[in-house]
Coordinates of N, CA and C and ligand atoms in Angstrom, one line a residue:
M1178 N 0.8 -1.2 0.0 CA 0.0 0.0 0.0 C 0.9 1.3 0.0
R1179 N 0.5 2.2 -0.8 CA 1.2 3.5 -0.9 C 1.1 4.2 0.5
N1180 N 2.1 5.1 0.8 CA 2.0 5.8 2.0 C 0.8 6.8 2.0
I1181 N 0.3 7.0 3.2 CA -0.8 8.1 3.3 C -0.1 9.3 3.8
Y1182 N -0.2 10.4 3.1 CA 0.4 11.7 3.5 C -0.7 12.6 4.0
L1183 N -0.6 13.2 5.2 CA -1.6 14.2 5.6 C -1.0 15.5 5.4
I1184 N -1.7 16.4 4.7 CA -1.3 17.7 4.4 C -2.3 18.7 5.0
G1185 N -1.9 19.9 5.3 CA -2.8 20.9 5.8 C -2.0 22.0 6.6
F1186 N -2.7 23.1 6.8 CA -2.1 24.2 7.5 C -1.7 23.8 9.0
M1187 N -0.8 24.6 9.6 CA -0.5 24.4 11.0 C -1.8 24.4 11.8
G1188 N -1.9 23.4 12.7 CA -3.1 23.4 13.5 C -4.3 22.6 12.9
S1189 N -4.0 22.0 11.7 CA -5.2 21.3 11.1 C -5.3 19.9 11.7
G1190 N -4.4 19.5 12.5 CA -4.5 18.2 13.2 C -3.8 17.0 12.6
K1191 N -2.8 17.3 11.7 CA -2.1 16.2 11.0 C -1.5 15.2 11.9
S1192 N -0.8 15.6 13.0 CA -0.1 14.7 13.9 C -1.1 13.8 14.6
S1193 N -2.2 14.4 15.2 CA -3.1 13.7 16.0 C -3.9 12.7 15.1
V1194 N -4.3 13.1 13.9 CA -5.0 12.3 13.0 C -4.1 11.1 12.5
A1195 N -2.8 11.4 12.3 CA -1.9 10.4 11.8 C -1.8 9.3 12.9
K1196 N -1.7 9.7 14.2 CA -1.6 8.7 15.3 C -2.9 7.9 15.3
E1197 N -4.0 8.5 15.1 CA -5.3 7.8 15.1 C -5.4 6.8 14.0
L1198 N -5.0 7.2 12.8 CA -5.0 6.4 11.6 C -4.0 5.2 11.8
S1199 N -2.9 5.5 12.4 CA -1.9 4.4 12.5 C -2.4 3.3 13.5
I1200 N -3.2 3.8 14.5 CA -3.8 2.8 15.4 C -4.8 2.0 14.6
Q1201 N -5.7 2.7 14.0 CA -6.8 2.0 13.3 C -6.4 1.1 12.2
L1202 N -5.4 1.5 11.4 CA -4.9 0.7 10.3 C -3.8 -0.2 10.6
D1203 N -3.3 -0.1 11.8 CA -2.1 -0.8 12.3 C -0.9 -0.6 11.3
L1204 N -0.6 0.7 11.1 CA 0.5 1.0 10.2 C 1.4 2.0 11.1
P1205 N 2.7 1.9 10.8 CA 3.6 2.9 11.5 C 3.3 4.3 11.1
T1206 N 3.6 5.3 11.9 CA 3.4 6.7 11.6 C 4.7 7.4 11.8
R1207 N 4.9 8.4 10.9 CA 6.1 9.3 10.9 C 5.6 10.7 10.7
D1208 N 6.5 11.6 11.0 CA 6.2 13.1 10.9 C 7.4 13.7 10.3
T1209 N 7.2 14.5 9.2 CA 8.4 15.0 8.5 C 9.2 16.0 9.4
D1210 N 8.4 16.8 10.3 CA 9.2 17.7 11.2 C 10.1 16.9 12.1
T1211 N 9.6 15.8 12.7 CA 10.4 15.0 13.6 C 11.6 14.4 12.9
L1212 N 11.3 13.9 11.6 CA 12.4 13.3 10.8 C 13.5 14.4 10.6
I1213 N 13.1 15.6 10.3 CA 14.0 16.7 10.1 C 14.8 16.9 11.4
E1214 N 14.2 17.0 12.5 CA 14.9 17.2 13.8 C 15.8 16.1 14.1
E1215 N 15.4 14.9 13.8 CA 16.3 13.7 14.1 C 17.5 13.7 13.1
T1216 N 17.2 14.0 11.9 CA 18.3 13.9 10.8 C 19.3 15.0 11.0
Y1217 N 18.8 16.3 11.2 CA 19.7 17.4 11.3 C 20.1 17.8 12.7
K1218 N 19.6 17.0 13.7 CA 19.9 17.1 15.1 C 19.7 18.6 15.6
Q1219 N 18.7 19.2 15.2 CA 18.3 20.5 15.7 C 16.8 20.6 15.7
T1220 N 16.3 21.5 16.6 CA 14.8 21.7 16.6 C 14.4 22.5 15.4
I1221 N 13.1 22.5 15.1 CA 12.6 23.3 14.0 C 12.9 24.8 14.3
P1222 N 12.5 25.3 15.5 CA 12.8 26.7 15.7 C 14.3 27.1 15.6
E1223 N 15.2 26.1 16.0 CA 16.7 26.4 15.8 C 17.0 26.5 14.3
I1224 N 16.5 25.6 13.5 CA 16.8 25.6 12.1 C 16.4 27.0 11.5
F1225 N 15.2 27.4 11.8 CA 14.6 28.7 11.3 C 15.5 29.8 11.7
E1226 N 15.9 29.8 13.0 CA 16.7 30.9 13.6 C 18.1 31.0 13.0
K1227 N 18.7 29.8 12.9 CA 20.1 29.8 12.5 C 20.3 29.9 11.0
F1228 N 19.4 29.2 10.2 CA 19.6 29.1 8.8 C 18.5 29.7 7.9
G1229 N 17.4 29.9 8.5 CA 16.3 30.6 7.8 C 15.3 29.6 7.1
E1230 N 14.2 30.1 6.6 CA 13.2 29.2 6.1 C 13.6 28.4 4.8
E1231 N 14.5 29.1 4.0 CA 14.8 28.4 2.8 C 15.6 27.1 3.0
T1232 N 16.5 27.2 4.0 CA 17.3 25.9 4.4 C 16.3 24.9 4.9
F1233 N 15.4 25.4 5.8 CA 14.4 24.4 6.3 C 13.6 23.7 5.2
R1234 N 13.2 24.5 4.2 CA 12.5 24.0 3.0 C 13.3 22.9 2.2
D1235 N 14.6 23.2 2.1 CA 15.5 22.2 1.5 C 15.6 20.9 2.3
Y1236 N 15.7 21.1 3.6 CA 15.7 19.9 4.4 C 14.4 19.1 4.3
E1237 N 13.3 19.8 4.2 CA 12.0 19.2 4.2 C 11.8 18.4 2.9
S1238 N 12.3 19.0 1.8 CA 12.2 18.2 0.5 C 13.0 17.0 0.5
E1239 N 14.2 17.1 1.1 CA 15.1 16.0 1.2 C 14.5 14.8 2.0
I1240 N 13.9 15.2 3.1 CA 13.3 14.2 4.0 C 12.1 13.6 3.3
L1241 N 11.3 14.4 2.6 CA 10.1 13.9 1.9 C 10.4 12.8 0.9
I1242 N 11.4 13.0 0.1 CA 11.7 12.1 -1.0 C 12.4 10.8 -0.4
N1243 N 12.7 10.9 0.9 CA 13.3 9.6 1.5 C 12.2 8.9 2.3
T1244 N 11.0 9.3 2.2 CA 9.9 8.5 2.9 C 9.4 7.5 2.0
T1245 N 10.3 6.7 1.4 CA 9.9 5.8 0.4 C 9.3 4.4 0.8
K1246 N 9.6 4.1 2.1 CA 9.2 2.8 2.6 C 7.6 2.8 2.5
S1247 N 7.0 1.8 2.0 CA 5.6 1.9 1.8 C 4.8 1.5 3.1
G1248 N 3.5 1.7 3.1 CA 2.7 1.4 4.2 C 2.9 2.2 5.5
Q1249 N 3.1 3.5 5.3 CA 3.3 4.3 6.5 C 2.2 5.5 6.4
V1250 N 1.9 6.0 7.6 CA 1.1 7.2 7.7 C 2.0 8.4 8.0
I1251 N 2.1 9.4 7.1 CA 3.1 10.4 7.3 C 2.4 11.8 7.5
A1252 N 2.6 12.4 8.6 CA 2.1 13.8 8.9 C 3.2 14.7 8.3
T1253 N 2.8 15.7 7.5 CA 3.8 16.6 6.9 C 3.8 18.0 7.6
G1254 N 4.8 18.8 7.3 CA 4.7 20.2 7.8 C 3.8 21.0 6.9
G1255 N 3.2 22.0 7.5 CA 2.1 22.8 6.8 C 2.6 23.4 5.5
G1256 N 3.9 23.6 5.4 CA 4.4 24.3 4.2 C 5.0 23.4 3.1
I1257 N 4.8 22.1 3.3 CA 5.4 21.1 2.4 C 4.9 21.4 0.9
I1258 N 3.7 21.9 0.8 CA 3.2 22.1 -0.6 C 3.7 23.4 -1.2
E1259 N 4.5 24.1 -0.5 CA 5.0 25.4 -1.1 C 5.9 25.1 -2.3
K1260 N 6.6 24.0 -2.3 CA 7.5 23.7 -3.5 C 6.8 22.9 -4.5
E1261 N 6.9 23.3 -5.7 CA 6.2 22.5 -6.8 C 6.8 21.1 -6.9
Q1262 N 8.1 20.9 -6.6 CA 8.6 19.6 -6.7 C 8.0 18.7 -5.6
N1263 N 7.7 19.2 -4.5 CA 7.1 18.4 -3.4 C 5.7 18.1 -3.8
R1264 N 5.0 19.0 -4.4 CA 3.6 18.7 -4.8 C 3.5 17.6 -5.8
K1265 N 4.5 17.7 -6.8 CA 4.5 16.7 -7.8 C 4.9 15.3 -7.2
W1266 N 5.9 15.3 -6.3 CA 6.3 14.1 -5.7 C 5.2 13.4 -4.9
L1267 N 4.5 14.2 -4.1 CA 3.4 13.7 -3.3 C 2.3 13.1 -4.2
K1268 N 1.9 13.8 -5.3 CA 0.9 13.3 -6.2 C 1.3 12.0 -6.8
E1269 N 2.6 11.9 -7.1 CA 3.0 10.7 -7.8 C 3.2 9.5 -6.9
N1270 N 3.5 9.8 -5.6 CA 3.9 8.7 -4.7 C 3.0 8.4 -3.6
G1271 N 2.0 9.2 -3.3 CA 1.2 8.9 -2.1 C -0.3 9.0 -2.3
I1272 N -1.0 8.6 -1.2 CA -2.4 8.9 -1.1 C -2.4 10.1 -0.2
V1273 N -2.8 11.2 -0.8 CA -2.6 12.5 -0.1 C -4.0 13.0 0.5
I1274 N -4.0 13.3 1.8 CA -5.3 13.7 2.4 C -5.1 15.1 2.9
Y1275 N -5.9 16.0 2.4 CA -5.8 17.4 2.9 C -6.8 17.6 4.0
L1276 N -6.3 17.9 5.2 CA -7.1 18.2 6.3 C -7.5 19.7 6.3
Q1277 N -8.7 20.0 5.8 CA -9.1 21.4 5.5 C -9.7 22.0 6.7
T1278 N -9.1 23.1 7.2 CA -9.6 23.7 8.5 C -9.7 25.2 8.3
T1279 N -10.8 25.7 8.8 CA -11.0 27.2 8.6 C -10.1 28.0 9.5
W1280 N -9.9 29.2 9.1 CA -9.0 30.2 9.8 C -9.4 30.3 11.3
D1281 N -10.7 30.5 11.5 CA -11.1 30.7 12.9 C -10.8 29.5 13.8
E1282 N -10.9 28.3 13.2 CA -10.6 27.1 14.0 C -9.1 27.0 14.3
I1283 N -8.3 27.3 13.2 CA -6.8 27.3 13.4 C -6.4 28.2 14.5
V1284 N -6.9 29.4 14.5 CA -6.6 30.4 15.5 C -6.9 29.9 16.9
D1285 N -8.1 29.3 17.0 CA -8.5 28.7 18.3 C -7.5 27.6 18.7
R1286 N -7.2 26.7 17.8 CA -6.3 25.6 18.2 C -4.9 26.0 18.5
L1287 N -4.4 27.1 17.9 CA -3.0 27.5 18.1 C -2.8 28.7 19.0
K1288 N -3.9 29.0 19.8 CA -3.8 30.2 20.5 C -2.6 30.2 21.6
D1289 N -2.3 29.0 22.1 CA -1.2 29.0 23.1 C 0.1 28.5 22.5
D1290 N 0.2 28.3 21.2 CA 1.4 27.7 20.6 C 2.6 28.7 20.7
Q1291 N 3.7 28.1 21.1 CA 5.0 28.9 21.1 C 6.1 28.3 20.3
L1292 N 5.8 27.1 19.7 CA 6.9 26.3 19.0 C 7.0 26.5 17.5
R1293 N 6.0 27.1 16.9 CA 6.0 27.2 15.5 C 6.5 28.5 15.0
P1294 N 7.7 28.5 14.4 CA 8.4 29.8 14.1 C 7.5 30.7 13.2
I1295 N 6.8 30.1 12.2 CA 6.0 31.0 11.3 C 4.8 31.5 12.0
W1296 N 4.1 30.7 12.8 CA 2.9 31.1 13.5 C 3.3 32.2 14.5
N1297 N 4.4 32.1 15.1 CA 4.8 33.1 16.1 C 5.6 34.3 15.6
N1298 N 5.7 34.4 14.2 CA 6.4 35.5 13.6 C 5.3 36.6 13.4
T1299 N 5.5 37.7 14.2 CA 4.4 38.7 14.2 C 4.5 39.5 12.9
Q1300 N 5.6 39.4 12.2 CA 5.7 40.1 10.9 C 4.9 39.5 9.8
R1301 N 4.5 38.3 10.0 CA 3.9 37.5 8.9 C 2.3 37.5 9.0
D1302 N 1.7 37.7 7.9 CA 0.2 37.6 7.9 C -0.2 36.2 7.6
K1303 N -0.5 35.5 8.7 CA -0.8 34.0 8.6 C -2.1 33.7 7.9
K1304 N -3.1 34.6 8.0 CA -4.3 34.4 7.3 C -4.1 34.4 5.7
K1305 N -3.3 35.4 5.3 CA -2.9 35.5 3.9 C -2.1 34.3 3.5
L1306 N -1.3 33.8 4.4 CA -0.5 32.6 4.1 C -1.4 31.4 3.8
L1307 N -2.4 31.2 4.7 CA -3.4 30.1 4.5 C -4.1 30.3 3.2
D1308 N -4.5 31.5 2.9 CA -5.3 31.7 1.6 C -4.4 31.4 0.4
S1309 N -3.1 31.8 0.5 CA -2.2 31.6 -0.6 C -1.9 30.1 -0.8
R1310 N -2.0 29.3 0.3 CA -1.7 27.9 0.2 C -2.9 27.0 -0.2
E1311 N -4.1 27.5 0.0 CA -5.3 26.7 -0.2 C -5.4 26.0 -1.5
D1312 N -5.1 26.7 -2.6 CA -5.2 26.0 -3.9 C -4.1 24.9 -4.1
K1313 N -3.0 25.2 -3.4 CA -1.9 24.2 -3.5 C -2.3 22.9 -2.7
Y1314 N -2.9 23.1 -1.6 CA -3.4 21.9 -0.8 C -4.4 21.1 -1.7
I1315 N -5.3 21.9 -2.2 CA -6.4 21.2 -3.0 C -5.8 20.5 -4.2
D1316 N -4.9 21.2 -4.9 CA -4.3 20.6 -6.1 C -3.5 19.3 -5.8
T1317 N -2.9 19.2 -4.6 CA -2.1 18.1 -4.3 C -2.9 16.9 -3.7
A1318 N -4.1 17.2 -3.2 CA -4.8 16.2 -2.4 C -5.5 15.1 -3.3
S1319 N -5.4 13.9 -2.9 CA -6.2 12.8 -3.5 C -7.7 13.0 -2.9
F1320 N -7.7 13.3 -1.6 CA -9.0 13.5 -0.9 C -8.9 14.7 0.0
I1321 N -10.1 15.3 0.2 CA -10.2 16.4 1.2 C -11.1 16.1 2.3
V1322 N -10.7 16.4 3.5 CA -11.6 16.1 4.7 C -11.6 17.4 5.5
K1323 N -12.8 17.8 5.8 CA -13.0 19.0 6.6 C -12.9 18.6 8.1
T1324 N -12.2 19.5 8.8 CA -11.9 19.0 10.2 C -12.5 19.8 11.3
D1325 N -13.1 21.0 11.0 CA -13.7 21.8 12.0 C -14.7 21.1 12.9
N1326 N -14.5 21.3 14.2 CA -15.4 20.7 15.3 C -15.4 19.1 15.2
K1327 N -14.3 18.5 14.7 CA -14.3 17.1 14.7 C -13.1 16.6 15.5
E1328 N -13.3 15.4 16.2 CA -12.2 14.8 16.9 C -11.3 14.0 15.9
P1329 N -10.0 13.8 16.3 CA -9.1 13.0 15.4 C -9.7 11.6 15.0
K1330 N -10.4 11.0 15.9 CA -11.0 9.7 15.7 C -12.0 9.7 14.5
E1331 N -12.8 10.7 14.6 CA -13.9 10.9 13.6 C -13.2 11.2 12.2
I1332 N -12.2 12.0 12.2 CA -11.5 12.4 10.9 C -10.8 11.1 10.4
A1333 N -10.2 10.3 11.2 CA -9.5 9.1 10.8 C -10.5 8.2 10.2
N1334 N -11.7 8.0 10.8 CA -12.7 7.2 10.3 C -13.2 7.6 8.9
E1335 N -13.3 8.9 8.7 CA -13.7 9.4 7.4 C -12.7 9.1 6.3
I1336 N -11.4 9.2 6.7 CA -10.3 8.9 5.8 C -10.3 7.5 5.4
I1337 N -10.5 6.6 6.4 CA -10.5 5.2 6.1 C -11.6 4.8 5.1
Q1338 N -12.8 5.4 5.3 CA -13.9 5.2 4.3 C -13.5 5.6 2.9
L1339 N -12.8 6.8 2.8 CA -12.4 7.4 1.5 C -11.4 6.5 0.8
I1340 N -10.5 6.0 1.5 CA -9.3 5.3 0.8 C -9.6 3.8 0.6
R1341 N -10.7 3.3 1.1 CA -11.0 1.9 0.9 C -11.2 1.5 -0.5
Ligands
S3P2899 C1 5.4 25.1 8.9 C2 4.6 24.2 9.6 C3 5.2 23.4 10.7 C4 6.7 23.2 10.5 C5 7.4 24.6 10.2 C6 6.8 25.3 9.1 C7 4.6 25.9 7.8 O1 4.6 22.2 10.8 O2 7.0 22.4 9.4 O3 7.3 25.3 11.4 O4 5.3 26.6 7.0 O5 3.4 25.9 7.8 P1 3.1 22.0 11.3 O6 2.2 22.2 10.2 O7 3.1 20.6 11.8 O8 2.9 22.9 12.4

């Protein structure tokens, strides 16, 4: 079975849904952010601070194309769809699920977050970022699942029905 890739904006629930899917489908789960931290031996905020977003994006693409072992559930970073090469790779290699979440719900879920460099960058317009990414998520997705007001278990169940 091809890998299942969860894509979506920060706060869309990719990691929690990946965990739930992995339990229900009895498949291993990975997370591109964690793989980056393990491979480059630095935290995501450290990479952004020391080397900037562009380097982080290069690391992210490198990690993505190495998730070739099949039968895994992979939660990706919210910006993985920024690069055309990543979108192409995902479409060719995975079952891609877009966890579509509204701006209001994202704000609510991330109100106490301090770990996401882009979310916590006051210079950036995050609503605009979400809007600019929306078409890329939709274009990359094999399936779209709306997540507002839903628990990870419910979302995982919907995904299982879709990919059957
Ligand atoms: C990012 C999202 C983060 C992480 C990095 C950049 C983004 O992952 O990859 O901070 O550009 O949206 P999550 O979507 O898991 O928060």
